[in-house]
Amino acid sequence: DDAIVEALFDPTFPSLLAPPAMPAFALFSAHPSYNQWEGKLKAVLRPRATAVFEQGWRDGPLLEAIAAFKWDCFEGAAAEWLREGFDPDGRLVAERRWTEEVLQPWQVSAQHFLAEYRQWQGAGRSTSYAVPRLMACLPTVDPTVPTAFAECLRCLREVDASHQWPDTSSYRQEVIVPQITKTKGGHGRPEGKCREA
């Protein structure tokens, strides 16, 4: 459904959906960008052939070595995909397992996310509708996590259930970030302050 792209990138929608996890062997940073630092240092930090700056990683032998390293990375990723071979249907075992164990469960989450997005749109782009986003019971939390995390999650679930959680980032900031108040000496001090719902 093409609408999932709109839902994922709508900056006004308050819910988030984590992307499906990729196999670690299939990921590497191929094209990092350091434009801001290149401007400050007047040097090429992302290896490439360019005449913008005289200093930095821009000479031929270095670029050839980096191209060879990148090719090694591609070959390594391909070897990992092929390491377990193919199943009787001619499908890569690693790809099938990733699809069944990661992509298909994520698809279910994505469908719920999209349904919530459409409900949010139908409610005038407001979270006034009742969707239990955080209300799973606490036993679903990994028991090995720190106590502070479980307590924080409990508080988040409570405020979500109360429908007092603000709809916009600016209002949420007022709830999360302590307000700075002035003392008689003129110094600011943080004072926890929650916005009235």
CSV table of N, CA and C in Angstrom, one decimal, residues 7 36 57 80 103 108 135 149 155 167 172 177:
chain,number,residue,atom,x,y,z
A,7,ALA,N,2.4,7.8,5.5
A,7,ALA,CA,2.3,7.6,7.0
A,7,ALA,C,3.7,7.7,7.7
A,36,GLN,N,29.6,19.7,5.8
A,36,GLN,CA,29.7,20.8,6.7
A,36,GLN,C,31.2,20.9,7.2
A,57,TRP,N,41.3,13.6,0.9
A,57,TRP,CA,41.4,12.3,0.2
A,57,TRP,C,40.8,12.4,-1.2
A,80,GLU,N,27.8,-14.0,2.4
A,80,GLU,CA,27.0,-14.3,3.5
A,80,GLU,C,25.6,-14.7,3.1
A,103,LEU,N,10.6,-9.7,8.0
A,103,LEU,CA,9.7,-8.9,7.1
A,103,LEU,C,8.2,-9.1,7.3
A,108,VAL,N,2.9,-7.0,9.6
A,108,VAL,CA,1.7,-6.9,10.5
A,108,VAL,C,1.7,-5.6,11.3
A,135,MET,N,-0.5,0.6,25.7
A,135,MET,CA,-1.1,0.0,26.8
A,135,MET,C,-0.9,-1.5,27.0
A,149,PHE,N,13.9,1.9,33.5
A,149,PHE,CA,13.2,1.9,32.1
A,149,PHE,C,11.8,1.4,32.3
A,155,CYS,N,5.0,5.0,33.3
A,155,CYS,CA,4.5,6.4,33.3
A,155,CYS,C,4.0,6.8,31.9
A,167,ASP,N,-0.7,16.7,21.3
A,167,ASP,CA,-0.6,16.2,20.0
A,167,ASP,C,0.6,16.7,19.2
A,172,ARG,N,4.5,18.9,23.5
A,172,ARG,CA,5.2,17.8,24.2
A,172,ARG,C,6.4,18.3,24.9
A,177,VAL,N,10.5,19.0,28.9
A,177,VAL,CA,11.6,19.9,29.2
A,177,VAL,C,11.3,20.7,30.4
